[in-house]
GROMACS .gro file of C-alpha atoms in nm:
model
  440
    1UNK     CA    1   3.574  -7.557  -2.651
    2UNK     CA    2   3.548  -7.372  -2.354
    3UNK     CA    3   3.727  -7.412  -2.033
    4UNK     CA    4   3.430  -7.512  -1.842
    5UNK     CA    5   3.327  -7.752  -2.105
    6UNK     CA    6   3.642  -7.971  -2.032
    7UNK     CA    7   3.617  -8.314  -1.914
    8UNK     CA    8   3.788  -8.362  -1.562
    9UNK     CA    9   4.085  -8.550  -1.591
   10UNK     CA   10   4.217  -8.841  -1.385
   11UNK     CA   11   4.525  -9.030  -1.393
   12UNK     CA   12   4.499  -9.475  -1.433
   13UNK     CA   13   4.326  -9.593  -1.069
   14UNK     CA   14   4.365  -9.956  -1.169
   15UNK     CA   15   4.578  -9.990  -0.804
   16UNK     CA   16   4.245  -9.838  -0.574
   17UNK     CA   17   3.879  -9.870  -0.677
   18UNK     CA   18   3.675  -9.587  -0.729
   19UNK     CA   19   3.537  -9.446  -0.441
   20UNK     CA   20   3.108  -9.516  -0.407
   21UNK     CA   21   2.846  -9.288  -0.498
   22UNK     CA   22   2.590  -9.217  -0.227
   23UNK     CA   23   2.255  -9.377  -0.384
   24UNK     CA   24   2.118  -8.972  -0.312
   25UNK     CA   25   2.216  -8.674  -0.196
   26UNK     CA   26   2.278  -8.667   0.156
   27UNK     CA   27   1.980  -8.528   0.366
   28UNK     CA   28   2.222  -8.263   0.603
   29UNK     CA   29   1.965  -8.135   0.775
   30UNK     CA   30   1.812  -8.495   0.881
   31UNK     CA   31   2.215  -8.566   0.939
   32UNK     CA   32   2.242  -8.309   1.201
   33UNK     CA   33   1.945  -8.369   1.416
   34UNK     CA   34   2.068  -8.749   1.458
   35UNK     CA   35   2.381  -8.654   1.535
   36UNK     CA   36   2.282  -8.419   1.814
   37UNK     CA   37   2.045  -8.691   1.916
   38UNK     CA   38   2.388  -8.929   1.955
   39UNK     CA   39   2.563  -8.679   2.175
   40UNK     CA   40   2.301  -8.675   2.423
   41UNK     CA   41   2.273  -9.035   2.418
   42UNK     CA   42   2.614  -9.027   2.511
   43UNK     CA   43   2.733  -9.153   2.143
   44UNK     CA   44   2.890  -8.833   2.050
   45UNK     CA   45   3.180  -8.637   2.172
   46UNK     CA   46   3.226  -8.217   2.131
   47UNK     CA   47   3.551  -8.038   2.164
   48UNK     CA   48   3.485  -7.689   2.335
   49UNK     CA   49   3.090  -7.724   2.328
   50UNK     CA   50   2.887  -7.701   2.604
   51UNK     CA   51   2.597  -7.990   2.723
   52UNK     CA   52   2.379  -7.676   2.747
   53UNK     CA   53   2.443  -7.536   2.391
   54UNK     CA   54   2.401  -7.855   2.202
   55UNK     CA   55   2.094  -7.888   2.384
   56UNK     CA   56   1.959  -7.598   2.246
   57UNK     CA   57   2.096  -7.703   1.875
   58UNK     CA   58   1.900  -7.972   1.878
   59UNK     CA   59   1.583  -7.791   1.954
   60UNK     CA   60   1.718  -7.547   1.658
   61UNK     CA   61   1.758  -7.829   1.412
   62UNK     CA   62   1.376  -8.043   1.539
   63UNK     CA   63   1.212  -7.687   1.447
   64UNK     CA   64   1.452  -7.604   1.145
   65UNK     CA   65   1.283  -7.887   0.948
   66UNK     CA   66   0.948  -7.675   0.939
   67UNK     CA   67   1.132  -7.393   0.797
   68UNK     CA   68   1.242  -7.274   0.462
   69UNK     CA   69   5.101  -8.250   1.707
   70UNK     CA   70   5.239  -8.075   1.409
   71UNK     CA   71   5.504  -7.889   1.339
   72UNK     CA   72   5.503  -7.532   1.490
   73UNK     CA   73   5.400  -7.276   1.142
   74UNK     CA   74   5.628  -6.967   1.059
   75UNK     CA   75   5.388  -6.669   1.023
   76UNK     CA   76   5.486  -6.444   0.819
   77UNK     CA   77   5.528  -6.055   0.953
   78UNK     CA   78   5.207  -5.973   0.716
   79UNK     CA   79   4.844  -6.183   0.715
   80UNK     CA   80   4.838  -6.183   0.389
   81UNK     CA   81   5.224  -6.319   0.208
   82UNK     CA   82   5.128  -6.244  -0.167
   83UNK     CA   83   5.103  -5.920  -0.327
   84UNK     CA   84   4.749  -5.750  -0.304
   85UNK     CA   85   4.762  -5.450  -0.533
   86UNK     CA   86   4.492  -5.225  -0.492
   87UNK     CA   87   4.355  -5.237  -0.859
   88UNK     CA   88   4.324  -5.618  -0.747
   89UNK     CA   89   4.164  -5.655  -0.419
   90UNK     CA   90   4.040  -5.504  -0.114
   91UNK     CA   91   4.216  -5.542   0.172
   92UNK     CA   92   4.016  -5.659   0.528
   93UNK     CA   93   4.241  -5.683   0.783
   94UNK     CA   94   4.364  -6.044   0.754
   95UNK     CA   95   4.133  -6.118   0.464
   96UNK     CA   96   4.169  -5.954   0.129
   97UNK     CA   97   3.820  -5.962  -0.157
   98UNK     CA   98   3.881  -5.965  -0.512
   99UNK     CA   99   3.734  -5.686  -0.677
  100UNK     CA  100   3.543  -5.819  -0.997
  101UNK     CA  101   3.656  -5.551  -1.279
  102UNK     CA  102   3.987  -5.713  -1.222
  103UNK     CA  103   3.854  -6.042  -1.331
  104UNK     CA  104   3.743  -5.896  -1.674
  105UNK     CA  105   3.907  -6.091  -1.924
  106UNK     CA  106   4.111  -6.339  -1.710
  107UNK     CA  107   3.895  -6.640  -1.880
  108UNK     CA  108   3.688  -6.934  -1.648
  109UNK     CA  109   3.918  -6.984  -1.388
  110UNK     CA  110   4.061  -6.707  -1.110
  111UNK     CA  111   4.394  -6.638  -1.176
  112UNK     CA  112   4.647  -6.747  -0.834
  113UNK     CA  113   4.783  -6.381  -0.776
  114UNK     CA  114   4.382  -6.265  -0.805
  115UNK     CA  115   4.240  -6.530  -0.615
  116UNK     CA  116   4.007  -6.415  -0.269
  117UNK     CA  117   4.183  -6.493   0.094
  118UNK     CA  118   4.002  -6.616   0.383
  119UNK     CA  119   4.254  -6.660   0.695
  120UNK     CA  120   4.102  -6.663   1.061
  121UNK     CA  121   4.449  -6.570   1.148
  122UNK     CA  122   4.780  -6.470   0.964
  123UNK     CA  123   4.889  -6.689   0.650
  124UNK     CA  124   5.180  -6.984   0.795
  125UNK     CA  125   5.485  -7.066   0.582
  126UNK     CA  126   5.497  -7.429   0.536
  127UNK     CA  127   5.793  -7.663   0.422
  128UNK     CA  128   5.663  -7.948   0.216
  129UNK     CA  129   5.950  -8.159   0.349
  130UNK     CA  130   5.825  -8.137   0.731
  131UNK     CA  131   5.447  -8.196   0.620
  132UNK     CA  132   5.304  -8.487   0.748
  133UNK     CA  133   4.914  -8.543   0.727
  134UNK     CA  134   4.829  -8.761   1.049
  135UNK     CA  135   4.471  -8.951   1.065
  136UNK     CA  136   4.352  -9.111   1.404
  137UNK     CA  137   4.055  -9.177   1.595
  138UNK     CA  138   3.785  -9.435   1.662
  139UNK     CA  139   3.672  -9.442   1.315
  140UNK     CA  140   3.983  -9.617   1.201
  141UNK     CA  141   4.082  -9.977   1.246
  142UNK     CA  142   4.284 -10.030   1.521
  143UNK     CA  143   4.147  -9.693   1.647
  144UNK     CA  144   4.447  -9.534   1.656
  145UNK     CA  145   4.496  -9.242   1.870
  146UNK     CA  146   4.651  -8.909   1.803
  147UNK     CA  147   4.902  -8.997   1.996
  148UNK     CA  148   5.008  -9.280   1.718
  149UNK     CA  149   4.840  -9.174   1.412
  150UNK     CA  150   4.827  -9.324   1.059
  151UNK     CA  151   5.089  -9.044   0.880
  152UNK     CA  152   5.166  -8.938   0.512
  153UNK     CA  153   5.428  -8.749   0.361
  154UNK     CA  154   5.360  -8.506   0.099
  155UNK     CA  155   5.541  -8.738  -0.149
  156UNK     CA  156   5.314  -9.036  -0.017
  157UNK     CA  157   4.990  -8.823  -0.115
  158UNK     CA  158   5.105  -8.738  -0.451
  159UNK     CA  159   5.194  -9.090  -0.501
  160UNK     CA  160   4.822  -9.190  -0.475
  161UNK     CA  161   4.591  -9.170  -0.819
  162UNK     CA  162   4.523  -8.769  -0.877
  163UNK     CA  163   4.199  -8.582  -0.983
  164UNK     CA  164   4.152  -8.277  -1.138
  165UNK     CA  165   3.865  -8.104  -1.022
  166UNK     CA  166   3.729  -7.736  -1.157
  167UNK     CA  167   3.538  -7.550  -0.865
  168UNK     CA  168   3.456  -7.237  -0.666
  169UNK     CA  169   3.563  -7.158  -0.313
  170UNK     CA  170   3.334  -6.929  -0.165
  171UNK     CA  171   3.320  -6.779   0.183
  172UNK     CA  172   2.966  -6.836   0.379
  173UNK     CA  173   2.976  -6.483   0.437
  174UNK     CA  174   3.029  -6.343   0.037
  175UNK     CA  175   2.754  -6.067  -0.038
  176UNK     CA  176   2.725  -5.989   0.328
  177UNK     CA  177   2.730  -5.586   0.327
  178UNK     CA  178   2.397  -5.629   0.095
  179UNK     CA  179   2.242  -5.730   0.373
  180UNK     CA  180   2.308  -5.389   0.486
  181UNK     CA  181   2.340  -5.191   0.255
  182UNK     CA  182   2.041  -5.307   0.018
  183UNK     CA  183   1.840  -5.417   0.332
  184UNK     CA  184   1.927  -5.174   0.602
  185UNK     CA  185   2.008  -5.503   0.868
  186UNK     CA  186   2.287  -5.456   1.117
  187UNK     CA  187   2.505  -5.802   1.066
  188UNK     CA  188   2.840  -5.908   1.179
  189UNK     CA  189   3.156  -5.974   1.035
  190UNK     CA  190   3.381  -5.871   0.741
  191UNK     CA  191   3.245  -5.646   0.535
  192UNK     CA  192   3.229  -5.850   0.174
  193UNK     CA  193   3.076  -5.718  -0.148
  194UNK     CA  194   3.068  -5.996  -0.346
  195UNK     CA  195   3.446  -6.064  -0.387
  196UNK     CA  196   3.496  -6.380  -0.174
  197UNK     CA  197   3.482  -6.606  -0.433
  198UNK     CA  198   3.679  -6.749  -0.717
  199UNK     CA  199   3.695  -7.082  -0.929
  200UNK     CA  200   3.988  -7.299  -1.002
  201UNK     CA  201   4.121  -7.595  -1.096
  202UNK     CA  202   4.264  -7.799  -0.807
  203UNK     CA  203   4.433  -8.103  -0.811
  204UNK     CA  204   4.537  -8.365  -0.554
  205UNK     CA  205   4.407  -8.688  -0.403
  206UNK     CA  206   4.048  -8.814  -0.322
  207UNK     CA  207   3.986  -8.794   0.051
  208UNK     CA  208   3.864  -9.124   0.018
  209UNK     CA  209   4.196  -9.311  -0.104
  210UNK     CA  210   4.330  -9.154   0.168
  211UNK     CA  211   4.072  -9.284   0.409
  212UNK     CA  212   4.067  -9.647   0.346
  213UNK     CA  213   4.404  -9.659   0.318
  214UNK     CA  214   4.427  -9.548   0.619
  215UNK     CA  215   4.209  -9.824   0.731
  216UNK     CA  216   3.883  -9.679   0.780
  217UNK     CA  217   3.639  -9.876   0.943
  218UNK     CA  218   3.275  -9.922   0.853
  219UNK     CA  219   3.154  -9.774   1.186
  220UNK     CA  220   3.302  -9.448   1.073
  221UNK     CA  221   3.061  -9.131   1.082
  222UNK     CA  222   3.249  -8.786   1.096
  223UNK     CA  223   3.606  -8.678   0.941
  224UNK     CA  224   3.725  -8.342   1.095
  225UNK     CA  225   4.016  -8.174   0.907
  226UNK     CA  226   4.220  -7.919   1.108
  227UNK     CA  227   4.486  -7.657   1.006
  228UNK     CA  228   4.773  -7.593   1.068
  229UNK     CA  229   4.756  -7.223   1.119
  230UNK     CA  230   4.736  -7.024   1.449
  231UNK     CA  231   4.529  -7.119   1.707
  232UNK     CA  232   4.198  -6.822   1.697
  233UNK     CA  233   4.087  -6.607   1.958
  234UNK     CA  234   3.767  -6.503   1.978
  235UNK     CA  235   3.622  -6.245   2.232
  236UNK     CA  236   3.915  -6.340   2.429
  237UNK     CA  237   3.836  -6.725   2.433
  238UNK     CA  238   4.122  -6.972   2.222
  239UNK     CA  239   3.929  -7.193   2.029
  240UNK     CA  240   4.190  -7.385   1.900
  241UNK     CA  241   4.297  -7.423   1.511
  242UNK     CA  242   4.000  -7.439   1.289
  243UNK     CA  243   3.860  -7.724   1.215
  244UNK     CA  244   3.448  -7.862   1.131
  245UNK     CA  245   3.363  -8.190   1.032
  246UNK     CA  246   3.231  -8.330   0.713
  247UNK     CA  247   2.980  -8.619   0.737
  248UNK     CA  248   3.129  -8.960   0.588
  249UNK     CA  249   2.875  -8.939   0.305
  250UNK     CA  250   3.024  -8.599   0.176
  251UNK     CA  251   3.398  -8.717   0.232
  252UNK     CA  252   3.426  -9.029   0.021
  253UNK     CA  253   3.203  -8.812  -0.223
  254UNK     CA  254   3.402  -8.556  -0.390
  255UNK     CA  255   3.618  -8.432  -0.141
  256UNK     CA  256   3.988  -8.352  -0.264
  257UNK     CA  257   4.306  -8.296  -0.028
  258UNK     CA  258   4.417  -8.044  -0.285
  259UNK     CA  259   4.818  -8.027  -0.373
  260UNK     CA  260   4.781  -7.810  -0.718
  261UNK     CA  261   4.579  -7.448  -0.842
  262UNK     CA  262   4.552  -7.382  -1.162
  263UNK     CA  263   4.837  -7.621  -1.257
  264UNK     CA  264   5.061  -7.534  -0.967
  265UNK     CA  265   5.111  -7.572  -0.609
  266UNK     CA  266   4.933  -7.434  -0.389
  267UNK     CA  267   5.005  -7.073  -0.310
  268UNK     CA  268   5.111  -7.024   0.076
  269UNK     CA  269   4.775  -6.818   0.143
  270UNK     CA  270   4.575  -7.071  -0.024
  271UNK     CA  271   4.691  -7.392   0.174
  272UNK     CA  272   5.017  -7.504   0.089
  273UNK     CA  273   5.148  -7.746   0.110
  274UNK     CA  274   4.816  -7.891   0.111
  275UNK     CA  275   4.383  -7.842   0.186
  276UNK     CA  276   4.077  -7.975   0.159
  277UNK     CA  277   3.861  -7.945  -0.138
  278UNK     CA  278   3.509  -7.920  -0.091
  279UNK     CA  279   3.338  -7.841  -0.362
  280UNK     CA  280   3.015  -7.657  -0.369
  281UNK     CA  281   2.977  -7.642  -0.007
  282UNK     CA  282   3.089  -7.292   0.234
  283UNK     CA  283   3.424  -7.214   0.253
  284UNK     CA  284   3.504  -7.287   0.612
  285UNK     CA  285   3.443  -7.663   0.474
  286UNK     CA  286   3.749  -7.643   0.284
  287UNK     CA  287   4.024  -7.593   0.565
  288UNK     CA  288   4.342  -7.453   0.397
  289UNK     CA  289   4.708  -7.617   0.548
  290UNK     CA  290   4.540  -7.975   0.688
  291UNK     CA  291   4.739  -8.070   0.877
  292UNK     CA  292   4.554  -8.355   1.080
  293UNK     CA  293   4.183  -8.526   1.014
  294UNK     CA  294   3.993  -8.737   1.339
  295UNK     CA  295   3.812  -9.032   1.159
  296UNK     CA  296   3.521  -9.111   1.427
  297UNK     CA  297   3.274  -9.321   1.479
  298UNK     CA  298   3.111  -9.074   1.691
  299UNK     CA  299   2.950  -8.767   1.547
  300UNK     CA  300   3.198  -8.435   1.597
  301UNK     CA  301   3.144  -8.145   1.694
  302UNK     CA  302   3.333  -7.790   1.702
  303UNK     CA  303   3.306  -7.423   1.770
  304UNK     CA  304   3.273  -7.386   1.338
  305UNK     CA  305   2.993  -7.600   1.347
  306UNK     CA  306   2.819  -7.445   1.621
  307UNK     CA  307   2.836  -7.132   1.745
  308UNK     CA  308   2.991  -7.001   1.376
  309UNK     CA  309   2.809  -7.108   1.049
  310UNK     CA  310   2.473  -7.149   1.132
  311UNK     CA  311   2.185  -6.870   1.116
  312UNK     CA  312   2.057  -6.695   1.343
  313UNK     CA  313   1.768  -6.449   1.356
  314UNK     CA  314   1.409  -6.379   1.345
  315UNK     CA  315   1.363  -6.580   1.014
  316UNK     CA  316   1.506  -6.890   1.201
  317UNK     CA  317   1.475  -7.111   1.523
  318UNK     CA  318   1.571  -6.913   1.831
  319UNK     CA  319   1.886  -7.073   1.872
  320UNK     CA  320   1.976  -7.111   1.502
  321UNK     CA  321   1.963  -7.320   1.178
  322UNK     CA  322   2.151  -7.668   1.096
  323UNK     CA  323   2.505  -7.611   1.010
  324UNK     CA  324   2.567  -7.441   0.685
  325UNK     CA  325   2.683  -7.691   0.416
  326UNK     CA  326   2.577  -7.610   0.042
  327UNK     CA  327   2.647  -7.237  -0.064
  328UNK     CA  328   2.350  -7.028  -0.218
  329UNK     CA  329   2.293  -6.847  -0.542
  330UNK     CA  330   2.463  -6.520  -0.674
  331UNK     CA  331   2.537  -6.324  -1.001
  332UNK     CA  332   2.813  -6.028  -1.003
  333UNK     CA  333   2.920  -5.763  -1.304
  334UNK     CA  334   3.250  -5.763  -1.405
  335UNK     CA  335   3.203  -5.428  -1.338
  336UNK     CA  336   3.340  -5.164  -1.090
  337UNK     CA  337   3.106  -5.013  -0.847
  338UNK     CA  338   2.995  -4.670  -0.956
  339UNK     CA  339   3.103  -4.736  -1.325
  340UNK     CA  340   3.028  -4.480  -1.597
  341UNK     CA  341   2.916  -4.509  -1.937
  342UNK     CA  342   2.905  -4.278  -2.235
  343UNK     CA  343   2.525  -4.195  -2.303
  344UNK     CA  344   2.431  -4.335  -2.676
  345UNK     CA  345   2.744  -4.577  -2.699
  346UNK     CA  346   2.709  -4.894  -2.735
  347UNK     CA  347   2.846  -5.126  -2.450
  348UNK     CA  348   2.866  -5.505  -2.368
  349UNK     CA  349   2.806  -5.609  -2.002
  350UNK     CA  350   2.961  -5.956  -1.838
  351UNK     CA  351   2.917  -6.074  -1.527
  352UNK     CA  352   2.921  -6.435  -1.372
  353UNK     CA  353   2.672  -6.656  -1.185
  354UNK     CA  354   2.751  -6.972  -1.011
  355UNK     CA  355   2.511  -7.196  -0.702
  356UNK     CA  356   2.622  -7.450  -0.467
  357UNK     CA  357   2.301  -7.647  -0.599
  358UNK     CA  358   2.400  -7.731  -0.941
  359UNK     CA  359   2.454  -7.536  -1.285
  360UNK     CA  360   2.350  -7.219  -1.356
  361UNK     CA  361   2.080  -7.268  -1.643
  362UNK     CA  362   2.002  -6.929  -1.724
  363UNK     CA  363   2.089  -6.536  -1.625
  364UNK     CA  364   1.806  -6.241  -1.655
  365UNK     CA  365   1.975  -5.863  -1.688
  366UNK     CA  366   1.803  -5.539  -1.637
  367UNK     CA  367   1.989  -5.229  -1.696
  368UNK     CA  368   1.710  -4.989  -1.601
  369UNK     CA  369   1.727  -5.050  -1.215
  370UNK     CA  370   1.461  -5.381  -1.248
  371UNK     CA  371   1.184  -5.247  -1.453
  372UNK     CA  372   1.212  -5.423  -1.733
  373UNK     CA  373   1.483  -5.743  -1.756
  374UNK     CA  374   1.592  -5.950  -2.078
  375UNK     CA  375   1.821  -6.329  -2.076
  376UNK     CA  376   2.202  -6.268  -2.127
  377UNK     CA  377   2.394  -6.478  -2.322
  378UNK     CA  378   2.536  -6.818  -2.118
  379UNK     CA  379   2.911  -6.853  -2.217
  380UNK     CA  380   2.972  -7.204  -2.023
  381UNK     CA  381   2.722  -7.439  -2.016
  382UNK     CA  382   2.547  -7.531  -1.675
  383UNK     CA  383   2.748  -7.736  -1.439
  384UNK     CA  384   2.776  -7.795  -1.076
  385UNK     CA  385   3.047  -7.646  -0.850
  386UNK     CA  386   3.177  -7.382  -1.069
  387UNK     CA  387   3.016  -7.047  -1.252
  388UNK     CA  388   2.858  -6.970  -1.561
  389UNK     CA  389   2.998  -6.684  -1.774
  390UNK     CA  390   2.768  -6.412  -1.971
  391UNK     CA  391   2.743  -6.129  -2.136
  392UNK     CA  392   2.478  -5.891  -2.247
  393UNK     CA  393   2.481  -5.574  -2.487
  394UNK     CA  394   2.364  -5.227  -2.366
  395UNK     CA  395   2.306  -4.875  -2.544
  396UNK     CA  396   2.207  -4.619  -2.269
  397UNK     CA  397   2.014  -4.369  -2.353
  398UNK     CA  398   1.935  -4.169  -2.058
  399UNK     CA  399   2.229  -4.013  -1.869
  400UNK     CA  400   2.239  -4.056  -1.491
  401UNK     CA  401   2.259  -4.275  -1.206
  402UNK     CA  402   2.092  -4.606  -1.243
  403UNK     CA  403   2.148  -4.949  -1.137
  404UNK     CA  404   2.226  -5.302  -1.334
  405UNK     CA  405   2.091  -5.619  -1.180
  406UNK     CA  406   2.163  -5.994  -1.281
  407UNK     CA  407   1.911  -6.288  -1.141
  408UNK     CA  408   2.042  -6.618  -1.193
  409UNK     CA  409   1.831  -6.980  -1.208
  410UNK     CA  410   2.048  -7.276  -1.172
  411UNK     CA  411   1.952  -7.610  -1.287
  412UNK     CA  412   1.795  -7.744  -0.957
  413UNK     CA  413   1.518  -7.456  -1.016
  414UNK     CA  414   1.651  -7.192  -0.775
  415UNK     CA  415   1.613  -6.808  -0.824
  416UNK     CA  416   1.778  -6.512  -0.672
  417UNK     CA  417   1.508  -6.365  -0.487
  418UNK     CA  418   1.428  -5.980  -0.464
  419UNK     CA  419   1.567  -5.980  -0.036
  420UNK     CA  420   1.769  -6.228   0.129
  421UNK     CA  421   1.605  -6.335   0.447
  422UNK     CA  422   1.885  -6.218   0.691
  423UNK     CA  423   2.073  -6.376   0.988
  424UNK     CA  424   2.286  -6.201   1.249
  425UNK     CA  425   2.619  -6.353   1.100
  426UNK     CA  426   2.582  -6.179   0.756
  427UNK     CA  427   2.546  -6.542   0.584
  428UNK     CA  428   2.459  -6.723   0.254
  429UNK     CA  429   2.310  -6.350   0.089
  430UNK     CA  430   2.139  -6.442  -0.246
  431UNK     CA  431   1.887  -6.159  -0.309
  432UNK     CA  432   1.965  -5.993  -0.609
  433UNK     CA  433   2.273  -5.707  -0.626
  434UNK     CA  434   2.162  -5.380  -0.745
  435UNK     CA  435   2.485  -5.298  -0.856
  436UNK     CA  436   2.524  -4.914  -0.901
  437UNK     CA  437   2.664  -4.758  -1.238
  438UNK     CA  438   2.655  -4.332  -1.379
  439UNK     CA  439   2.521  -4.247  -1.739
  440UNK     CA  440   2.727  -3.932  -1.877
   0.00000   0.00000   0.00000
């Protein structure tokens, strides 16, 4: 049986009831524009964001429906603390992409040591013993403010029932030198391929234990996770640490505060001691080192849910999209770029697909630049928040330079299309990767 075919395990939860199922999938769009609507009722409360720029958000998100006190962290002297050999990853200042011929063989999940980081600032070292998760805010009974917050210990979190759950982590901005360098549009930001990405299996507590046993209250709307890593700069303004809020509906969903990777703790530059899980959504969603989450019956705001992860550009309102939530649709060769072949020798191709809008249901290959394309063969079958493995044989014929191309269809009916409509930010690329590869 294969990895991805595994049933997700959970330990007994006779002591706390399951968490409940939202009767449908939670409308985020429709979510955002009441929301804004609250704040300028005077319902809502921002941290760092303007009256003026929330008034133009909500003008955004009217029009977007028409369109398609913790303990101080050690930092390390390096970003990054693991090793990052070069035959592994690209490095990107305090970021560092895994490069996908070095995931050739290394079965469904990402390997730890090979795993993508995403750090706004430098990686902290953490002490288990010291962690304390604190919860406060209007949303909770007694409303209890961060000044006396509801606290658990490390130990008190891995007391609670544990679930396993297999899924990718994937940074909004994965795929975004395409948008350049297939498309010829100036973006900003880190310069990913498609590296930012890998799946694993993660372990830890459901948000929503955590929650009502905190005492949440049923006028609770908004839970905002923050780190516990450097405060970020940003064109000389301190923004504070990072932190965006997740609608109720999505938290006592399938949200994880995450204490285990692939069967062991969490790695210092993936969150330890512990993070949020959030599983198909952008990576920003999942902030790595929580160290504190506001439970609100007002709707949050912050500068990651505002000013960062939303599009912008010609294809979208004039003062951007809703905030980014689900991730898009990719495909990527195991392959290096620029790899070459033997003419007349026989070859087998593998790559992996994976959508933030359920399974991947099928994979179409062309190995003669996109003139003619045939299916590959699916080694997982289709399921939400993690990949789909394949593979697909090749005998070229004709030496030279030449492009391979993968378009994947997941199981809600979505295609990679032939250009990714683009945004300023570089985010959520999905056109197809014309991935380039030498005959000899």
């Amino acid at each position: 049986m294969p990895e991805s075919a595994l049933p997700e395990s959970a330990l007994p939860e006779s002591a706390v009831p399951p968490p409940p199922r939202p009767a449908a999938r939670l409308d985020e769009t429709a979510y955002d524009r009441r929301r804004l609507r609250q704040w300028l009722a005077g319902d809502a409360r921002a941290d760092g964001v303007s009256r003026r720029r929330l008034l133009t958000l909500l003008a955004a998100t009217a029009a977007a429906t028409a369109l398609p006190a913790p303990r101080p962290a050690h930092a390390v002297d390096t970003p990054i603390v693991k090793p990052l050999p070069p035959e592994w990853f690209i490095q990107r200042g305090t970021n560092a992409e895994t490069r996908w011929e070095a995931l050739r063989g290394t079965g469904h999940l990402t390997p730890n040591e090979r795993f993508f980081v995403r750090n706004h600032t430098a990686t902290p070292v953490l002490d288990a013993d010291d962690w304390r998760l604190r919860l406060w805010g209007s949303g909770l009974r007694g409303a209890h403010g961060e000044d006396r917050p509801v606290e658990f210990g490390y130990d008190d979190l891995r007391a609670l029932p544990a679930v396993t759950r297999t899924a990718f982590v994937e940074c909004a901005g994965n795929g975004r030198s395409h948008y350049t360098s297939q498309q010829g549009e100036t973006v900003t930001g880190t310069a990913w391929t498609l590296g930012a990405v890998g799946v694993a299996r993660w372990r830890g507590a459901r948000l929503g234990d955590v929650l009502r046993k905190a005492g949440l209250s049923s006028g609770a709307v908004d839970v905002q996770p923050r780190g516990l890593d450097a405060e970020y700069i940003s064109e000389g303004e301190n923004l504070g640490r990072v932190r965006r809020p997740l609608p109720l509906t999505k938290a006592l969903d399938d949200v994880l505060l995450a204490y285990e990777m692939n069967g062991e703790p969490l790695p210092y530059d993936h969150g330890y001691p512990v993070r949020m899980l959030v599983p198909s959504w952008v990576g920003i969603a999942s902030i790595k080192w929580v160290g504190d989450i506001e439970v609100s019956a007002q709707p949050l705001f912050s500068p990651w849910n505002t000013t960062f992860y939303r599009l912008f550009g010609p294809g979208y309102p004039e003062d951007g999209s809703a905030p980014l939530t689900r991730q898009t649709i990719k495909s990527a060769f195991e392959l290096a770029s620029g790899a070459r072949f033997p003419v007349g020798e026989g070859q087998v191709l593998h790559g992996r697909s994976w959508s933030g809008a359920g399974g991947v249901a099928r994979v179409d290959v062309s190995t003669d630049g996109g003139a003619s394309w045939r299916p590959a063969r699916l080694h997982d079958r289709p399921r939400a928040g993690t990949w789909t493995r394949w593979s697909v044989p090749w005998k070229p014929d004709v030496s030279g330079a030449t492009h391979v191309l993968a378009r994947a269809t997941d199981t809600a009916g979505r295609s990679q299309p032939d250009v990714a409509v683009p945004n300023t930010q570089g985010y959520l690329f999905d056109a197809v990767v014309r991935h380039p590869v030498t005959v000899v």
